[in-house]
Amino acid sequence: MSLLVDNPILNSPFEEPTRYWDYREGQPVLVEGRRPAGYYLRPRTRGAQVSILEEEFVPLELVNTIRERVKDWRERGYPGVTPITRQLLNHWNNPERERNLFFCQREAAETLIWLVEAPPAEKQGLDIPKDQPNDPESLAKGYKALTRYAVKMATGSGKTVVMGMVIAWQVLNKLANPQDRRFSDAVLLVCPNLTIRERLQVLLPWNRNNYYEKFDLVPRGMIERLQQGKYEITNWHLFQPKDDSRSKSVVQRGPESDAAFCRRVLKELGNKQNILVINDEAHHAYRPAQPLTPEELRQLPKEEREQLEEEFRAATVWISGLDKINDVRGINFCVDFSATPFYIKGSGYDEGAPFPWIVSDFGLVDAIECGIVKVPRVPVDDNTGALIPKYFRLWEHINRQLPVSERQTARRRAKPESVLREAEGALATLASEWKKTFAEFEKAGSPVPPVMIVVCDNTDLSKLVYEHIAGGNVLGELANREDKQVAIRIDTKLLSEAESTVEGETKKEAAERLRKTVDTVGKTEWEGEGDPPGKDVRCVVSVGMLNEGWDAPNVTQILGLRAFTSQLLCEQVVGRGLRRMNYDDFSEPEYVDVYGVPFEVIPVKKKPVSRTEVQKVSTLVRALPERKHLEITFPRVEGYVFDVRQRIKINLEDVSYLKIDPSHEPTEVVAKPAAGYRIGRPDRLGPGPEVLHDRNPFHREKRLQATVYEIAAEITRRLKEKREEWQARHLLFPQVLNIVWRYLEERVVVAEDVVLEDIALLKYKQRIIERLTEAIEPDVEAGEPPLLPVIERFRPVGSTSQVLFRTTRPTVGTTKSHISHVVLDAPTWEHSVAYRLERMPEVIAYARNDHLDFAIPYEWQGRRHEYRPDYLIRWRCEDGREVKVILEVKGFETEQDRQKEAAAKRWVRAVNHHGEFGLWVFAVCKEPSSLSETLRRSVI
């Protein structure tokens, strides 16, 4: 049946779910029963560029079978368990408890107990794969397989409590019957960073804030008994093998033996054997299969490559450490806790494939429908008229809007300034919602403010977004002051350094201060003196997702400015904002507004597997390090300005109109809760109330007069790019200011339901700046005013050193080029030119403009285009001077070709006038046979 209800919460968090939301042909349907356990995975037959929309649902048959058998076992009163276990189960299930446990917590613990204590007949037919060593070293040492049970629990559903339940069950049983090898009284907890290690201290029974007493996990009188167990909590970095072979010490013991490793790592456990291991955030603990090759790694952007290499290293160190412990001391079994126990990108397995030993699953959608976590509220409609709301798949929309030279590719990041320009509407709208939430928090007397998270694609983008927000360009409440820092940017390298520190090693103060600030966002108490350093933080800008263990409950808005290639990644990012603030009334939903994270799954009919195609032989084209001396560099020019000195003029009739219209940037966004797995586009059907987002707070702060002054100031700066001539700025600014006001009055058209204050958005502001900068001319009697190039901020210089790609097109090797091959699109023509360039003595170096990303901007029929000439050449003149030549090896015939030639000459004129990028010329060769003569004539 199809329903429209106000509340997406369907079930009690304390009972087994009995209903769930499903979407069938775009319609929300309330289904009786429990949602089957499963996951969404990209089909292998689709290639690497599959979108989230094409992921398919795969049931977790093992989990669904175990779930049914545990339910039957529960209803029959847990036959086969020990007296201690029965006492604990009765205590956890007691309806008179002061603090009830969630059903998902009880079920996770029951599942592990069933696997260990239920009669063998109950488990007949089940095959839970073990974790088998697969690398040559482990196989040579004869390491045994690990018994692992993965428990999948949504972020915010209380997995640390379940860890306490498992520890109590194991330790108390072992102390009651020391000969029973099913149980352990020595517990090793392993986690990925210091933040989580500190949080897990609550699992030590003697800790003053221990969870056994806080959540009433053991009957009265058992806490003292529990303290007799042995416990150690560490992060995986302690598993790094030691080797003093290269030290300067007199005594060199060489590589650490497995026995010595265990003595060092397991200090707190003494000589205990048959150890219980609990892996927290266990998706980092896996055996890498076949990782990416060095060549494949080189083709990735630097940050992504470094992240994958670190993940691979962490996984290898973590799992090899467990192998050593299992070999020397014996591991009873490992319990893996994670909200996403799936293989990650670069692991050698299909991204998003589950660990095969998952035995219990309570996912994020289930947690939402039980009211345990906040409900993500996503855009479902806006006033652009587009089928898919712009702010839902924001990154896809941004990349589609960018010119080809600025788009993200496999080898190149998107231009940060352009991403911010296209994303600022979403940022301003979401920040406006944050401000409304901020007012509600203040009214309610909250000791902490709401927090907005912005997740960026790379460090350049995060730096630019952070400067934009912290500089007060969005909202005054989010701006940093000298006495108060409310916006922070997480430097991932610095934070990683602090997180990976092993006790006893030196820490950098800056890294530790950042970690403490991040760890205490939203907290009113901490172990240090005074207020927690992160208590007043209102905005966090990060690269990728924030570290696991970061659980600020006051996150109310999330903006994703990056690609989301899987639902796994979406869930990890959204998970940082799902912890509730109120745990008294679970029937009352709490929300987190999410833009740019396409939090949905759309199963589609599987396509038939196509016949295997004959693979063409490919060639790796790359910059050769040994030919660094043949490198060619060039400036990246994105526009031009006149080198203005005194008076200026403009003909406004020649300047294009600017229309401010919702079709370009939505002014209203309808958001709704994301409950259930949607099928089809996000729409207004489904559970939960609609809310309308707008930019009113942003407009109130961005007064029109202030925006006009900012536009005029930027145009003046561009007109006076050379610093030594800034003394004329006071003469130019009043003239520019007057021109801006005239343009707004005469050439800006504002659509209905839009206010002129929207020109404060970078999208509109930059269009005004670019058009007026282009149109303003020096007021001179005669002569052509000199040009200056506008150089890209984050990518000012391009280079042949950045070339790396594979091709199946014909190629020919080089000797005078930094790049290994010339790709022959027109074999006879291209080969003839390359051959002649190799033989000319004046040619120092040359490069074909293929994947070199050298482009010259030009206008044609009112639209911006990019001209990509064929070759760049370093030419040595007779007098010893070096000249860089832009070579086009075909004739210009069409009107558009003539426009390209004019653009190239303009580029050369501006760059030469700039003076810092060498001397450039442009040459056109219509016949390869006359190439030498053409080049010599051009460089005179």
PDB file of N, CA and C in Angstrom, residues 57 63 73 127 141 236 358 424 452 457 495 611 642 703 721 734 768 777 818 860 928:
ATOM      1  N   PHE A  57      21.093  -4.561  -5.992  1.00  0.00           N
ATOM      2  CA  PHE A  57      20.917  -5.138  -4.661  1.00  0.00           C
ATOM      3  C   PHE A  57      21.292  -6.610  -4.675  1.00  0.00           C
ATOM      4  N   VAL A  63      23.566 -13.868   6.374  1.00  0.00           N
ATOM      5  CA  VAL A  63      22.987 -13.060   7.452  1.00  0.00           C
ATOM      6  C   VAL A  63      21.501 -13.344   7.594  1.00  0.00           C
ATOM      7  N   TRP A  73      15.696 -19.422  17.922  1.00  0.00           N
ATOM      8  CA  TRP A  73      16.428 -19.811  19.138  1.00  0.00           C
ATOM      9  C   TRP A  73      16.041 -18.914  20.307  1.00  0.00           C
ATOM     10  N   ASP A 127      27.982 -22.128   6.450  1.00  0.00           N
ATOM     11  CA  ASP A 127      29.405 -22.090   6.119  1.00  0.00           C
ATOM     12  C   ASP A 127      29.887 -20.647   6.242  1.00  0.00           C
ATOM     13  N   LYS A 141      55.310 -19.219   6.453  1.00  0.00           N
ATOM     14  CA  LYS A 141      55.386 -19.390   7.907  1.00  0.00           C
ATOM     15  C   LYS A 141      54.311 -20.317   8.448  1.00  0.00           C
ATOM     16  N   TRP A 236      46.253   0.195  15.458  1.00  0.00           N
ATOM     17  CA  TRP A 236      47.015  -0.773  14.664  1.00  0.00           C
ATOM     18  C   TRP A 236      48.474  -0.375  14.473  1.00  0.00           C
ATOM     19  N   ILE A 358      30.393 -11.648   7.433  1.00  0.00           N
ATOM     20  CA  ILE A 358      29.360 -10.854   8.109  1.00  0.00           C
ATOM     21  C   ILE A 358      28.284 -11.801   8.626  1.00  0.00           C
ATOM     22  N   GLU A 424      28.607  27.746  -4.894  1.00  0.00           N
ATOM     23  CA  GLU A 424      28.322  28.748  -3.860  1.00  0.00           C
ATOM     24  C   GLU A 424      26.834  28.882  -3.588  1.00  0.00           C
ATOM     25  N   MET A 452      28.041  22.798  10.641  1.00  0.00           N
ATOM     26  CA  MET A 452      27.938  22.471   9.223  1.00  0.00           C
ATOM     27  C   MET A 452      29.258  21.865   8.767  1.00  0.00           C
ATOM     28  N   ASP A 457      36.844  17.669  -2.266  1.00  0.00           N
ATOM     29  CA  ASP A 457      37.501  16.656  -3.074  1.00  0.00           C
ATOM     30  C   ASP A 457      39.012  16.635  -2.883  1.00  0.00           C
ATOM     31  N   LEU A 495      46.525  15.884  10.688  1.00  0.00           N
ATOM     32  CA  LEU A 495      45.661  15.107  11.561  1.00  0.00           C
ATOM     33  C   LEU A 495      46.092  13.644  11.568  1.00  0.00           C
ATOM     34  N   ARG A 611      29.804  -9.813 -25.515  1.00  0.00           N
ATOM     35  CA  ARG A 611      30.903 -10.691 -25.916  1.00  0.00           C
ATOM     36  C   ARG A 611      32.249  -9.995 -25.692  1.00  0.00           C
ATOM     37  N   PHE A 642      43.256  44.682 -19.923  1.00  0.00           N
ATOM     38  CA  PHE A 642      44.083  45.749 -20.492  1.00  0.00           C
ATOM     39  C   PHE A 642      44.982  46.319 -19.409  1.00  0.00           C
ATOM     40  N   ARG A 703      24.461  42.804   1.575  1.00  0.00           N
ATOM     41  CA  ARG A 703      23.779  44.006   1.095  1.00  0.00           C
ATOM     42  C   ARG A 703      24.261  44.353  -0.305  1.00  0.00           C
ATOM     43  N   GLU A 721      46.945  44.919 -12.588  1.00  0.00           N
ATOM     44  CA  GLU A 721      47.589  43.685 -12.150  1.00  0.00           C
ATOM     45  C   GLU A 721      49.036  43.896 -11.720  1.00  0.00           C
ATOM     46  N   PRO A 734      36.752  54.855  -8.592  1.00  0.00           N
ATOM     47  CA  PRO A 734      35.479  55.574  -8.744  1.00  0.00           C
ATOM     48  C   PRO A 734      34.880  55.402 -10.134  1.00  0.00           C
ATOM     49  N   ILE A 768      29.762  39.257 -14.049  1.00  0.00           N
ATOM     50  CA  ILE A 768      29.798  40.718 -14.160  1.00  0.00           C
ATOM     51  C   ILE A 768      31.239  41.198 -14.246  1.00  0.00           C
ATOM     52  N   GLU A 777      38.039  49.775 -21.549  1.00  0.00           N
ATOM     53  CA  GLU A 777      39.224  50.103 -22.338  1.00  0.00           C
ATOM     54  C   GLU A 777      39.860  51.382 -21.824  1.00  0.00           C
ATOM     55  N   HIS A 818      60.446  15.623 -24.112  1.00  0.00           N
ATOM     56  CA  HIS A 818      60.303  15.152 -22.735  1.00  0.00           C
ATOM     57  C   HIS A 818      59.324  13.983 -22.682  1.00  0.00           C
ATOM     58  N   TRP A 860      33.541  32.691 -29.617  1.00  0.00           N
ATOM     59  CA  TRP A 860      33.000  32.450 -30.952  1.00  0.00           C
ATOM     60  C   TRP A 860      31.480  32.357 -30.864  1.00  0.00           C
ATOM     61  N   PRO A 928      54.068  20.285 -44.351  1.00  0.00           N
ATOM     62  CA  PRO A 928      55.197  19.787 -43.562  1.00  0.00           C
ATOM     63  C   PRO A 928      56.552  20.008 -44.234  1.00  0.00           C
TER      64      PRO A 928
END
